[in-house]
């Protein structure tokens, strides 16, 4: 993964197809101010080379109007392109004699949007590297990297709109706490806005931050009409130096060593990649916080990447409690103007601590001093469409580019990162003990064959299998009676994954995908109608009452999702007819947390610490700290060890360890019960007995033997069309175009793991090589040839470098 820094970045940067022409011609620093006359004299035949948002593997030369200035590299311009008008970014200058288009065919730039470059050369270099490494058109790479408003050519305001109470009104308020007579006593909302806005004093509040502080523009406008408040343009001022406002926690020896190593790297080498390998609850965040301190004191920015939006409010609180600083949260829930403001604050240095999801890594930064990738093993760091980049890779590239340390933190490192440590490309910082007095959780396997499970008596006399063993139910009761919380993990939402006809064997399948429909129903909430839903394309239908094939009424929901598990737990732990003590059961999955703030509400309930059962999907596996959870139960977590996907054991083990890590994070020792139908499965035994590290090493040995990543480098070509045979034909043709003696291992073309999805068929061709450079050399020529095939114009053909699933 880091190998490419030496071979592709540096050596191949110049020779790649994107850089065939003289790329950036050095011009005097004041060239943007130079008049056309002067420029013409000095550079008589200068053209501007522009990256445009078109799926073509090239950039385009344009002339500059004779009365216009030469736009600087990094400025946006508007140009004619075919019948359209496009906005592009100047990336270089070209001499007329180097241009292959005849001079009279060259078109002229219609508008220069920016006077000054909107991005710096480091950022352009990153764009160029992404285009080269991921074999993706430069114009499209830039399109992915820039916020919507910038792509659309909206002006970048150096000054940003703010709101404040008019100075004289504010003075009166500060003196006597008065309410202006213009606001009627019954206008509660205006009153509330007035009081809330007063808090921000004479500096006022940035318009993009209004919603965060429960302020609405329409009410502020009313206050402005009444001469109480005003909207004004504020030129950004550089923030005050960040200050520590909460004393740091006491560190153990391993934590101190880790912080020392990061600070030393910063002071000496500049760039160094670290794998902060810390067991769950070992205090990784405290290491981040203390390693950040000298960086912030040096007036540099710190970027913290987090996998998902669910994590950000919690993470935000940790950083905001420790530092008085401008902390910027960037996640997918922002609107376009908030995103543009965030982008500018990173670029201009107003943001001191930036917490963001993967795309934040593509932003320009004024003065970046440290990059932290939290939960670095998480698969959400890999973008799964358009530019298929991996944020952990780019973090390392940017660290090298800015010459600063990069910390990849995780309790369950990916095999790729473990191998980078073994190859000497990452330095491992181990945190093997839990912070404070917390002890590591104890893991146990429980044989879940159905003679051990608890049955629930139904009013009609028959009994249903709860799929929880007697031992598990007994232990749960013990922990609840002791006033503690229990977490039950199941990685499947809905009621049941399959609807089956017992008479003829029919199963409810999605008409658009190769997949079963999930049963969604609820006996607890009878108002909710039962329905079937495809979790891949969202197709939905009402639940049939009879089998569509044989008309039998004997339909059965097979398997268990969060809703069914919650119902079973209700019957066992919250049924007043069978037990005196009733415990709340909280279901946490995408269906129950979809509404705004619902997750925060659930979180508050859990944090009261009262005995309760939490039922959740992998949403609860990551990073959360529930101090009173002392028991974790996994009814079906071992299923991943049976999957055909070679990455499944790694992912399953990571998930098991992450979920197990929620147990006993405070004083009381946590217990983890893993139910399995295969108590002798060697993989599972290895994980439970020896822990994640030896388990991961045994997987690595296996991968090496089989010649799979991370011991080989992969490129996956996917073809998608309405006709399956056509996808195979296209990939076969592509395969035949591979150069002779390419020395790659080729697998396929074959159907993708999910052959049909949303009415389209997918097949794939996999290229594997022991040598990354060799793979990319082949791809450089071959992929362009494939994309230029006539059929490629109307068929979706994509290339995935370092794919994480196939
Ligand atoms: Zn049937
Ligand atoms: Zn579907």
PDB file of N, CA and C and ligand atoms in Angstrom, residues 510-513 515 517 534-539 758, ligand 2:
ATOM      1  N   UNK A 510     -36.178 -10.993  -4.689  1.00  0.00           N
ATOM      2  CA  UNK A 510     -36.354  -9.684  -5.311  1.00  0.00           C
ATOM      3  C   UNK A 510     -36.452  -9.859  -6.824  1.00  0.00           C
ATOM      4  N   UNK A 511     -37.473  -9.249  -7.472  1.00  0.00           N
ATOM      5  CA  UNK A 511     -37.585  -9.385  -8.926  1.00  0.00           C
ATOM      6  C   UNK A 511     -36.456  -8.668  -9.664  1.00  0.00           C
ATOM      7  N   UNK A 512     -35.750  -7.785  -8.969  1.00  0.00           N
ATOM      8  CA  UNK A 512     -34.720  -7.008  -9.649  1.00  0.00           C
ATOM      9  C   UNK A 512     -33.296  -7.440  -9.310  1.00  0.00           C
ATOM     10  N   UNK A 513     -33.137  -8.233  -8.221  1.00  0.00           N
ATOM     11  CA  UNK A 513     -31.784  -8.607  -7.794  1.00  0.00           C
ATOM     12  C   UNK A 513     -31.694 -10.112  -7.571  1.00  0.00           C
ATOM     13  N   UNK A 515     -31.311 -11.802  -4.947  1.00  0.00           N
ATOM     14  CA  UNK A 515     -31.270 -11.832  -3.485  1.00  0.00           C
ATOM     15  C   UNK A 515     -32.648 -12.079  -2.918  1.00  0.00           C
ATOM     16  N   UNK A 517     -35.792 -11.475  -0.354  1.00  0.00           N
ATOM     17  CA  UNK A 517     -36.401 -10.286   0.238  1.00  0.00           C
ATOM     18  C   UNK A 517     -36.432 -10.461   1.749  1.00  0.00           C
ATOM     19  N   UNK A 534     -36.242  -5.487  -0.362  1.00  0.00           N
ATOM     20  CA  UNK A 534     -34.911  -5.867  -0.821  1.00  0.00           C
ATOM     21  C   UNK A 534     -33.908  -4.879  -0.224  1.00  0.00           C
ATOM     22  N   UNK A 535     -32.914  -5.377   0.476  1.00  0.00           N
ATOM     23  CA  UNK A 535     -31.935  -4.495   1.107  1.00  0.00           C
ATOM     24  C   UNK A 535     -30.853  -4.028   0.126  1.00  0.00           C
ATOM     25  N   UNK A 536     -30.970  -4.449  -1.128  1.00  0.00           N
ATOM     26  CA  UNK A 536     -29.989  -4.014  -2.132  1.00  0.00           C
ATOM     27  C   UNK A 536     -30.529  -2.917  -3.032  1.00  0.00           C
ATOM     28  N   UNK A 537     -31.838  -3.025  -3.416  1.00  0.00           N
ATOM     29  CA  UNK A 537     -32.382  -2.012  -4.329  1.00  0.00           C
ATOM     30  C   UNK A 537     -33.608  -1.316  -3.743  1.00  0.00           C
ATOM     31  N   UNK A 538     -33.987  -1.661  -2.508  1.00  0.00           N
ATOM     32  CA  UNK A 538     -35.129  -1.045  -1.814  1.00  0.00           C
ATOM     33  C   UNK A 538     -36.496  -1.388  -2.409  1.00  0.00           C
ATOM     34  N   UNK A 539     -36.571  -2.377  -3.285  1.00  0.00           N
ATOM     35  CA  UNK A 539     -37.872  -2.805  -3.818  1.00  0.00           C
ATOM     36  C   UNK A 539     -38.723  -3.318  -2.662  1.00  0.00           C
ATOM     37  N   UNK A 758     -30.600  -4.641  -9.205  1.00  0.00           N
ATOM     38  CA  UNK A 758     -31.432  -3.567  -9.741  1.00  0.00           C
ATOM     39  C   UNK A 758     -31.641  -3.701 -11.259  1.00  0.00           C
TER      40      UNK A 758
HETATM   41 ZN1  LIG B   2     -33.462  -5.866  -5.165  1.00  0.00          ZN
END
